[in-house]
Coordinates of C-alpha atoms in Angstrom, one line a residue:
M11 CA 79.7 58.1 162.8
A12 CA 77.9 55.6 164.9
P13 CA 74.7 56.4 166.8
G14 CA 75.4 57.9 170.2
I15 CA 78.3 60.0 168.9
V16 CA 77.1 63.1 170.8
A17 CA 77.1 61.1 174.0
E18 CA 80.6 59.8 173.4
A19 CA 81.8 63.3 172.4
H20 CA 80.4 64.5 175.7
Q21 CA 82.3 61.9 177.6
L22 CA 85.6 62.7 175.9
V23 CA 85.2 66.4 176.3
G24 CA 84.3 65.9 180.0
A25 CA 87.4 63.8 180.6
A26 CA 89.5 66.4 178.9
R27 CA 88.0 69.2 181.0
Q28 CA 88.9 67.3 184.2
A29 CA 92.5 66.7 182.9
F30 CA 92.8 70.5 182.2
A31 CA 91.3 71.6 185.4
G32 CA 94.3 73.9 186.1
E33 CA 94.5 75.3 182.6
P34 CA 91.9 78.2 182.1
R35 CA 92.2 78.5 178.3
P36 CA 91.7 74.9 177.2
R37 CA 89.1 74.4 179.9
A38 CA 87.1 77.4 178.6
L39 CA 87.3 76.0 175.0
L40 CA 86.1 72.6 176.1
A41 CA 83.3 74.1 178.1
D42 CA 82.1 75.8 174.9
C43 CA 82.4 72.4 173.1
A44 CA 80.2 70.8 175.8
R45 CA 77.6 73.5 175.5
R46 CA 77.6 73.2 171.7
L47 CA 76.7 69.6 171.8
D48 CA 73.5 70.4 173.7
Q49 CA 72.5 73.4 171.5
P50 CA 70.6 73.4 168.2
L51 CA 72.5 72.8 165.0
R52 CA 74.3 75.9 163.7
V53 CA 73.9 76.6 160.0
A54 CA 75.7 79.6 158.5
L55 CA 74.6 81.4 155.4
A56 CA 77.7 82.6 153.5
G57 CA 78.5 84.0 150.1
S58 CA 79.6 87.0 148.2
L59 CA 78.3 90.6 148.7
K60 CA 74.6 91.0 147.7
A61 CA 74.2 87.3 147.1
G62 CA 70.8 87.4 148.8
K63 CA 71.7 85.8 152.2
S64 CA 69.3 87.8 154.3
T65 CA 66.4 87.4 151.8
L66 CA 67.0 83.6 151.8
L67 CA 67.0 83.6 155.6
N68 CA 63.7 85.4 155.7
S69 CA 62.2 82.9 153.2
L70 CA 63.5 79.9 155.2
V71 CA 62.0 81.3 158.4
G72 CA 58.9 82.6 156.7
Q73 CA 59.0 85.9 158.5
D74 CA 60.6 89.3 158.0
I75 CA 63.3 89.1 160.7
A76 CA 66.6 89.9 158.8
P77 CA 67.3 93.3 157.4
T78 CA 68.0 93.1 153.6
D79 CA 69.0 96.7 152.9
A80 CA 72.7 97.7 152.8
T81 CA 73.0 99.1 156.4
E82 CA 75.6 98.6 159.0
C83 CA 73.8 95.5 160.4
T84 CA 74.6 93.6 157.2
R85 CA 78.3 94.1 157.9
V86 CA 78.4 92.1 161.1
V87 CA 77.7 88.5 161.9
T88 CA 74.1 88.0 163.1
W89 CA 72.9 85.0 165.0
Y90 CA 69.2 84.1 164.7
R91 CA 68.1 81.8 167.6
Y92 CA 64.7 80.7 169.0
G93 CA 63.3 82.9 171.7
S94 CA 59.9 83.2 173.4
T95 CA 59.9 87.0 172.7
P96 CA 61.6 89.0 169.9
S97 CA 64.8 90.7 170.9
V98 CA 68.0 92.0 169.3
T99 CA 71.2 92.3 171.3
A100 CA 74.6 93.8 170.3
H101 CA 77.7 92.1 171.7
A102 CA 81.1 93.7 172.0
P103 CA 84.4 91.7 171.8
D104 CA 84.9 92.1 175.6
G105 CA 81.4 90.7 176.4
A106 CA 79.5 94.0 176.9
R107 CA 75.9 94.1 175.7
A108 CA 73.4 96.6 174.4
N109 CA 69.8 96.3 173.4
V110 CA 69.2 97.2 169.8
V111 CA 66.3 99.3 168.6
V112 CA 64.4 97.6 165.7
R113 CA 62.7 99.9 163.2
R114 CA 60.1 98.5 160.8
G115 CA 59.2 100.4 157.7
S116 CA 57.4 99.4 154.6
G117 CA 58.2 97.6 151.4
A118 CA 60.8 94.9 150.9
H119 CA 63.3 96.6 153.1
G120 CA 61.0 96.9 156.1
L121 CA 63.3 96.0 159.0
T122 CA 66.4 97.9 160.2
F123 CA 68.5 97.4 163.3
E124 CA 69.6 100.8 164.7
L125 CA 73.3 100.4 165.6
D126 CA 74.2 104.1 165.7
R127 CA 72.7 104.8 169.1
L128 CA 73.5 101.9 171.4
T129 CA 73.7 102.1 175.2
W130 CA 76.1 99.5 176.5
D131 CA 75.8 97.9 179.9
A132 CA 79.4 99.0 180.7
P133 CA 81.1 102.4 180.3
A134 CA 83.1 103.6 177.2
P135 CA 82.1 103.3 173.6
R136 CA 82.5 99.9 172.0
E137 CA 82.6 98.2 168.6
V138 CA 79.9 95.7 167.7
D139 CA 81.4 92.2 167.4
H140 CA 78.1 90.4 166.5
L141 CA 74.3 90.6 166.9
E142 CA 72.0 88.0 168.4
V143 CA 68.4 87.9 167.4
E144 CA 65.9 85.9 169.4
W145 CA 62.6 85.2 167.6
P146 CA 59.6 82.9 168.3
S147 CA 59.9 81.0 165.1
A148 CA 59.4 77.2 164.7
A149 CA 62.1 77.2 162.1
L150 CA 64.6 78.3 164.7
A151 CA 63.6 75.8 167.4
H152 CA 66.1 73.1 166.2
T153 CA 68.4 75.2 164.0
T154 CA 70.3 78.4 164.7
I155 CA 70.9 80.3 161.5
I156 CA 74.0 82.6 161.2
D157 CA 73.8 85.4 158.7
T158 CA 77.3 86.5 157.6
P159 CA 78.8 89.5 155.8
G160 CA 79.7 89.2 152.2
T161 CA 82.9 87.4 151.5
S162 CA 83.8 89.8 148.7
S163 CA 83.2 93.0 150.7
L164 CA 85.3 96.0 149.8
S165 CA 86.3 96.2 153.5
R166 CA 88.8 93.4 154.3
E167 CA 87.8 93.5 158.0
V168 CA 84.1 92.9 157.0
S169 CA 85.0 89.9 154.9
Q170 CA 87.3 88.6 157.7
R171 CA 84.4 88.4 160.1
T172 CA 82.9 85.6 158.0
A173 CA 86.3 83.9 157.6
R174 CA 86.9 84.0 161.3
L175 CA 83.5 82.4 162.0
L176 CA 83.9 79.6 159.5
T177 CA 87.7 79.1 159.4
P178 CA 89.0 80.2 162.8
G179 CA 92.7 80.2 163.5
E180 CA 95.4 79.9 161.0
A181 CA 95.8 76.6 159.2
G182 CA 98.8 74.6 160.4
V183 CA 99.4 76.7 163.5
D184 CA 99.0 74.7 166.7
I185 CA 99.8 77.3 169.4
P186 CA 97.0 77.6 171.9
E187 CA 96.1 81.2 171.1
N188 CA 95.0 80.1 167.6
I189 CA 92.6 77.4 168.8
A190 CA 89.0 78.4 168.2
I191 CA 85.7 76.7 167.8
P192 CA 84.3 76.9 164.3
G193 CA 81.1 79.0 164.6
A194 CA 79.0 76.8 162.4
D195 CA 78.3 73.1 162.0
A196 CA 77.2 73.3 158.4
V197 CA 77.2 75.9 155.7
V198 CA 74.7 77.1 153.0
Y199 CA 76.9 78.9 150.4
L200 CA 75.1 81.3 148.1
L201 CA 76.5 81.6 144.5
R202 CA 75.6 84.0 141.8
R203 CA 78.5 82.8 139.7
L204 CA 81.2 80.3 140.4
D205 CA 84.5 82.2 140.4
A206 CA 88.0 81.7 141.9
A207 CA 87.0 83.6 145.1
D208 CA 84.1 81.2 145.7
I209 CA 86.4 78.2 145.2
R210 CA 89.1 79.6 147.5
F211 CA 86.6 80.2 150.3
L212 CA 85.0 76.8 150.0
E213 CA 88.5 75.3 150.1
Q214 CA 89.2 77.2 153.3
I215 CA 86.0 75.8 154.8
G216 CA 87.1 72.3 153.9
A217 CA 90.5 72.9 155.4
G218 CA 88.9 74.1 158.6
A219 CA 86.8 70.9 158.7
A220 CA 90.0 68.8 158.4
G221 CA 91.8 70.9 161.1
D222 CA 94.5 69.2 163.0
S223 CA 92.8 65.8 162.9
G224 CA 93.8 65.0 159.4
V225 CA 90.2 64.4 158.3
S226 CA 89.7 65.1 154.7
G227 CA 86.6 66.7 153.2
P228 CA 84.5 69.8 154.1
L229 CA 81.9 70.6 156.7
G230 CA 78.4 69.9 155.5
V231 CA 78.0 72.3 152.6
V232 CA 75.0 72.9 150.4
G233 CA 75.3 75.4 147.5
V234 CA 72.4 77.7 146.5
V235 CA 72.3 79.4 143.1
S236 CA 70.8 82.5 144.7
R237 CA 68.5 85.1 143.0
A238 CA 67.8 82.4 140.5
D239 CA 65.0 84.2 138.8
E240 CA 67.5 86.9 137.7
I241 CA 69.5 84.3 135.7
G242 CA 66.8 84.2 133.1
A243 CA 66.2 87.9 133.2
G244 CA 62.9 87.4 135.1
R245 CA 61.4 85.3 132.3
I246 CA 58.8 82.7 133.1
D247 CA 61.3 79.9 132.4
A248 CA 64.0 81.6 134.6
L249 CA 64.3 78.7 137.1
H250 CA 64.9 76.2 134.2
S251 CA 67.9 78.3 133.2
A252 CA 69.0 78.5 136.9
R253 CA 68.7 74.7 137.2
D254 CA 71.0 74.2 134.3
V255 CA 73.5 76.5 136.0
A256 CA 73.1 74.7 139.3
V257 CA 73.8 71.3 137.6
R258 CA 77.0 72.8 136.1
F259 CA 78.1 74.3 139.5
A260 CA 77.3 71.1 141.3
G261 CA 79.4 69.0 138.9
E262 CA 82.4 71.3 139.4
L263 CA 82.0 71.6 143.2
E264 CA 81.3 67.9 143.8
R265 CA 84.3 66.8 141.8
T266 CA 86.5 68.6 144.2
G267 CA 84.5 67.5 147.3
L268 CA 83.6 71.1 148.2
C269 CA 79.8 70.8 148.1
Q270 CA 77.2 68.1 148.4
A271 CA 74.4 69.7 146.4
V272 CA 73.5 72.9 144.6
I273 CA 69.9 74.1 144.5
P274 CA 68.5 77.1 142.5
V275 CA 66.4 79.3 144.7
A276 CA 64.5 82.5 144.0
G277 CA 64.7 83.8 147.6
L278 CA 62.7 87.0 146.9
L279 CA 59.8 85.1 145.5
A280 CA 59.9 82.5 148.3
F281 CA 59.6 85.2 151.0
A282 CA 57.0 87.2 149.1
A283 CA 54.9 84.0 148.7
A284 CA 55.2 83.2 152.4
T285 CA 53.9 86.7 153.3
L286 CA 51.4 87.1 150.4
R287 CA 48.7 89.7 151.2
Q288 CA 45.1 89.6 150.0
Q289 CA 45.6 93.0 148.4
E290 CA 48.4 91.6 146.3
F291 CA 46.4 88.6 145.3
A292 CA 43.6 90.9 144.2
A293 CA 46.1 92.9 142.2
F294 CA 47.4 89.8 140.4
E295 CA 43.8 88.8 139.6
A296 CA 43.2 92.2 138.0
L297 CA 46.4 92.0 136.0
A298 CA 45.5 88.5 134.8
G299 CA 42.5 90.1 133.1
V300 CA 44.7 92.4 131.0
P301 CA 45.4 91.2 127.4
V302 CA 48.6 89.2 127.2
D303 CA 50.4 91.5 124.7
E304 CA 49.5 94.6 126.6
L305 CA 50.7 93.2 130.0
S306 CA 53.9 91.8 128.4
A307 CA 54.8 95.2 127.1
A308 CA 54.3 96.7 130.6
L309 CA 56.4 94.0 132.2
L310 CA 59.5 94.8 130.1
S311 CA 61.2 96.3 133.2
A312 CA 60.3 97.1 136.8
D313 CA 60.5 100.8 136.1
R314 CA 58.2 100.6 133.1
F315 CA 55.7 98.4 135.1
A316 CA 55.4 101.0 137.8
R317 CA 55.1 104.1 135.5
A318 CA 52.0 106.2 136.2
D319 CA 51.4 106.7 132.4
I320 CA 51.0 102.9 131.8
A321 CA 47.2 102.1 131.9
L322 CA 46.7 99.1 134.1
P323 CA 43.9 98.2 136.6
V324 CA 46.3 98.4 139.5
S325 CA 47.7 101.7 141.0
P326 CA 51.3 102.7 140.2
E327 CA 52.1 102.6 143.9
L328 CA 50.9 99.0 144.3
R329 CA 52.6 98.0 141.1
A330 CA 55.9 99.3 142.5
Q331 CA 55.3 97.3 145.7
L332 CA 54.7 94.1 143.6
A333 CA 57.9 94.7 141.6
E334 CA 59.9 95.2 144.8
R335 CA 58.5 92.2 146.7
F336 CA 58.0 89.6 143.9
G337 CA 60.3 90.8 141.1
M338 CA 59.4 90.5 137.4
F339 CA 59.6 86.7 137.5
G340 CA 57.2 86.5 140.5
I341 CA 54.7 88.8 138.8
R342 CA 54.7 86.9 135.6
M343 CA 54.4 83.6 137.5
A344 CA 51.6 84.8 139.7
V345 CA 49.6 86.1 136.7
T346 CA 50.2 82.9 134.7
L347 CA 49.0 80.7 137.6
I348 CA 45.8 82.7 138.0
R349 CA 45.2 82.5 134.3
L350 CA 45.6 78.7 134.6
G351 CA 42.9 78.5 137.3
V352 CA 44.3 79.5 140.7
R353 CA 41.4 81.1 142.5
D354 CA 42.5 82.0 146.1
S355 CA 45.6 83.5 147.8
A356 CA 46.5 80.4 149.8
T357 CA 46.7 78.3 146.7
L358 CA 48.7 81.0 144.9
A359 CA 51.1 81.3 147.8
A360 CA 51.7 77.5 147.8
E361 CA 52.3 77.4 144.0
L362 CA 54.7 80.3 144.1
T363 CA 56.6 78.8 147.1
S364 CA 56.9 75.5 145.2
R365 CA 58.2 77.2 142.1
S366 CA 60.7 79.4 144.0
G367 CA 62.9 76.3 144.9
V368 CA 62.8 76.9 148.6
D369 CA 60.8 73.8 149.4
E370 CA 63.4 71.7 147.6
L371 CA 66.1 73.5 149.6
R372 CA 64.3 72.8 152.9
S373 CA 64.1 69.1 152.0
V374 CA 67.8 68.9 151.2
L375 CA 68.7 70.8 154.4
D376 CA 66.5 68.5 156.4
V377 CA 68.1 65.3 154.9
Q378 CA 71.7 66.5 154.8
F379 CA 71.8 68.7 157.9
G380 CA 68.7 68.3 160.1
Q381 CA 68.6 64.5 160.3
R382 CA 72.4 64.4 160.7
A383 CA 72.6 67.2 163.3
D384 CA 74.3 65.0 165.9
Q385 CA 77.0 63.9 163.5
L386 CA 77.7 67.5 162.4
K387 CA 77.7 68.9 166.0
A388 CA 80.0 66.1 167.2
H389 CA 82.3 66.7 164.3
S390 CA 82.7 70.3 165.3
A391 CA 83.3 69.5 168.9
L392 CA 85.7 66.6 168.3
T393 CA 87.7 68.7 165.8
V394 CA 88.3 71.3 168.4
L395 CA 89.0 68.7 171.1
A396 CA 91.7 67.2 168.8
R397 CA 93.2 70.7 168.4
V398 CA 93.3 71.3 172.1
L399 CA 94.8 67.9 172.8
S400 CA 97.5 68.4 170.1
A401 CA 98.3 72.0 171.3
Y402 CA 99.0 70.8 174.9
P403 CA 101.3 67.8 174.4
G404 CA 102.2 65.9 177.5
A405 CA 99.0 66.7 179.3
A406 CA 97.1 64.0 181.1
A407 CA 94.3 64.2 178.4
E408 CA 96.7 63.3 175.6
Q409 CA 95.7 59.6 176.0
L410 CA 92.3 60.6 174.7
L411 CA 93.7 61.7 171.3
P412 CA 93.8 58.3 169.6
R413 CA 90.0 57.7 170.2
V414 CA 89.2 61.3 169.1
R415 CA 91.1 60.8 165.8
T416 CA 89.4 57.4 165.3
L417 CA 86.0 59.0 165.6
L418 CA 86.9 61.8 163.3
A419 CA 88.3 59.3 160.7
D420 CA 84.9 57.7 160.5
V421 CA 83.6 60.0 157.7
H422 CA 81.1 57.6 156.1
G423 CA 78.3 60.1 156.8
F424 CA 80.0 62.7 154.8
A425 CA 80.6 60.1 152.0
E426 CA 76.8 59.7 152.0
L427 CA 76.4 63.4 151.7
R428 CA 78.7 63.7 148.7
L429 CA 77.0 60.7 147.0
L430 CA 73.6 62.3 147.6
G431 CA 74.8 65.4 145.8
R432 CA 76.2 63.4 142.9
L433 CA 72.9 61.7 142.4
R434 CA 71.3 65.1 141.7
T435 CA 73.5 65.5 138.6
D436 CA 72.6 62.1 137.2
E437 CA 76.2 61.0 136.8
L438 CA 75.7 57.3 137.9
T439 CA 74.9 54.9 135.1
L440 CA 72.5 52.6 137.1
P441 CA 68.9 51.5 136.3
A442 CA 66.2 53.8 137.7
D443 CA 65.1 51.2 140.4
D444 CA 68.6 50.8 141.6
L445 CA 69.2 54.5 141.8
A446 CA 66.0 54.9 143.8
E447 CA 67.2 52.1 146.2
L448 CA 70.7 53.6 146.4
H449 CA 69.1 57.0 147.3
R450 CA 67.1 55.5 150.1
L451 CA 69.9 53.4 151.6
I452 CA 72.3 56.4 151.9
G453 CA 69.7 58.4 153.7
G454 CA 68.1 60.4 150.9
S455 CA 64.6 60.0 152.3
G456 CA 65.6 60.0 156.0
V457 CA 68.2 58.3 158.2
A458 CA 66.0 55.9 160.2
P459 CA 66.6 52.2 159.3
H460 CA 63.1 51.6 158.0
L461 CA 63.2 54.7 155.8
R462 CA 66.6 53.6 154.4
L463 CA 65.3 50.2 153.7
G464 CA 62.0 51.4 152.2
L465 CA 59.9 49.5 154.7
P466 CA 56.8 50.5 156.9
I467 CA 57.6 51.9 160.3
D468 CA 56.1 48.8 162.0
T469 CA 58.3 46.3 160.2
S470 CA 59.8 43.9 162.7
P471 CA 63.6 44.1 163.5
E472 CA 64.0 40.6 162.0
Q473 CA 62.5 41.6 158.7
Q474 CA 64.6 44.8 158.6
H475 CA 67.7 42.7 159.4
A476 CA 67.0 40.4 156.5
H477 CA 66.5 43.3 154.1
A478 CA 69.7 44.9 155.2
V479 CA 71.7 41.7 154.7
A480 CA 70.3 41.4 151.2
A481 CA 71.3 45.0 150.5
V482 CA 74.8 44.4 151.7
R483 CA 75.2 41.4 149.4
K484 CA 73.6 43.1 146.4
W485 CA 75.7 46.2 146.5
R486 CA 79.0 44.4 147.4
A487 CA 78.4 42.3 144.3
R488 CA 77.6 45.3 142.2
A489 CA 80.9 46.9 143.2
K490 CA 82.7 43.8 141.8
H491 CA 81.0 43.9 138.4
P492 CA 83.8 43.8 135.7
L493 CA 82.2 46.6 133.6
A494 CA 81.6 49.0 136.5
D495 CA 83.5 52.3 136.3
Q496 CA 85.3 53.7 139.3
L497 CA 82.5 56.2 140.1
T498 CA 79.9 53.4 140.2
I499 CA 82.2 51.1 142.3
T500 CA 82.7 53.9 144.8
A501 CA 79.0 54.5 145.0
C502 CA 78.2 50.8 145.4
L503 CA 80.7 50.4 148.2
T504 CA 79.3 53.5 150.0
V505 CA 75.8 52.0 149.8
A506 CA 77.0 48.6 151.1
R507 CA 78.7 50.4 154.0
S508 CA 75.4 52.2 154.7
A509 CA 73.6 48.9 154.8
E510 CA 76.2 47.5 157.1
G511 CA 75.6 50.5 159.4
I512 CA 71.9 49.5 159.5
L513 CA 72.9 46.0 160.6
D514 CA 75.1 47.5 163.3
L515 CA 72.2 49.6 164.5
L516 CA 69.7 46.8 164.5
S517 CA 72.2 44.6 166.4
S518 CA 72.9 47.1 169.1

């Protein structure tokens, strides 16, 4: 989609609102669309039961703001937004509200939202539809994160809450009552294994992105091999095993267009590293002084490690806390890093964060979601606008539909996202220098023209224009090479289109 897509979406939605001035239902939906375009990007965390969504949210934010224990609050959709002061509010389906008491305990499950004693601002008991958490976190300033219930919950109603958020309405049904705004602009889908249920749900998300507009392809979707340290049974090489699994998952998902990238992340370790305490660092230092064979025997399991009859220079209570917060993989990694020369808690925290995979995930989310926020938000709004216009044939706003469909059909940005994901699996047979250039041109290092072209920020527009013209010619020629396979041809044409987009931007 071209630059200014949010502005054009605003104009189209505004024109439709005027045309539907006498129709309360479509006007309300379009008012929501307009507000969405001005709000931060909405990213949903989805996945099966106990996939580690709340733990990953805490690690991305770097604070303990999402309850991770299996209480009632993990069975409802929870919105995490930026706010100047912390607050938690329960919302009922009819709009009633209630303040939620937050209880903070100790250990890894230190935060709980008390939902069993709510006082609503209107009479009569009510069911909780969703929670809203406002928190003064920089990570939430530009992105609203939505934590969803497990898609494989034993309760069908609980699982349906996630489905309604990401795939509202019934596919193929155009009556007005089934028009709804998708709750998220992009999705981070957590995988512990790739089974038929995961594929079905990702296909539903893709169908929801297509909607009534006929646009193919999913919303922005990034996969996460969650609890990655458990794949290798907590061994020191666990993330290497998880990366192999991620590559296999990525290949299967990208072939069907369901996912743009798959990243292995040890969310528990990432959050523990972000909140590492000096007492814990001192404990790791003491454990690093224990003979390797002796410590290895103690680390055979979390239960064994915390036993009082195991002689270690750290109390059993603190050992149990380390096992709960860092897991066996985190403990082994921390001790190994100290033995290799780490001498302070800040350095250890940075090293553990790097090895958890969360930095890589943040980078991918920034490139594929953050820097394309306008495109993703406009896609959500225009999809709903197309549904509204199609559901009310004959309305004065119907003349807007061709332009809306034209904008939705321009899915080059999503072609870039899919190609970025494919590059992570090393499927393209191109020289290393060409792969690096391809990665840059499709926005892998940022979407600004100078970043795509690999030029300094102060490069003149004339020089940028010349480099973009050369890139178009080079990649168009590559696409015509007689020995190029179809995958390479498609990639080269995508890159050439990206370079043409740079030219359009420089000429505007």
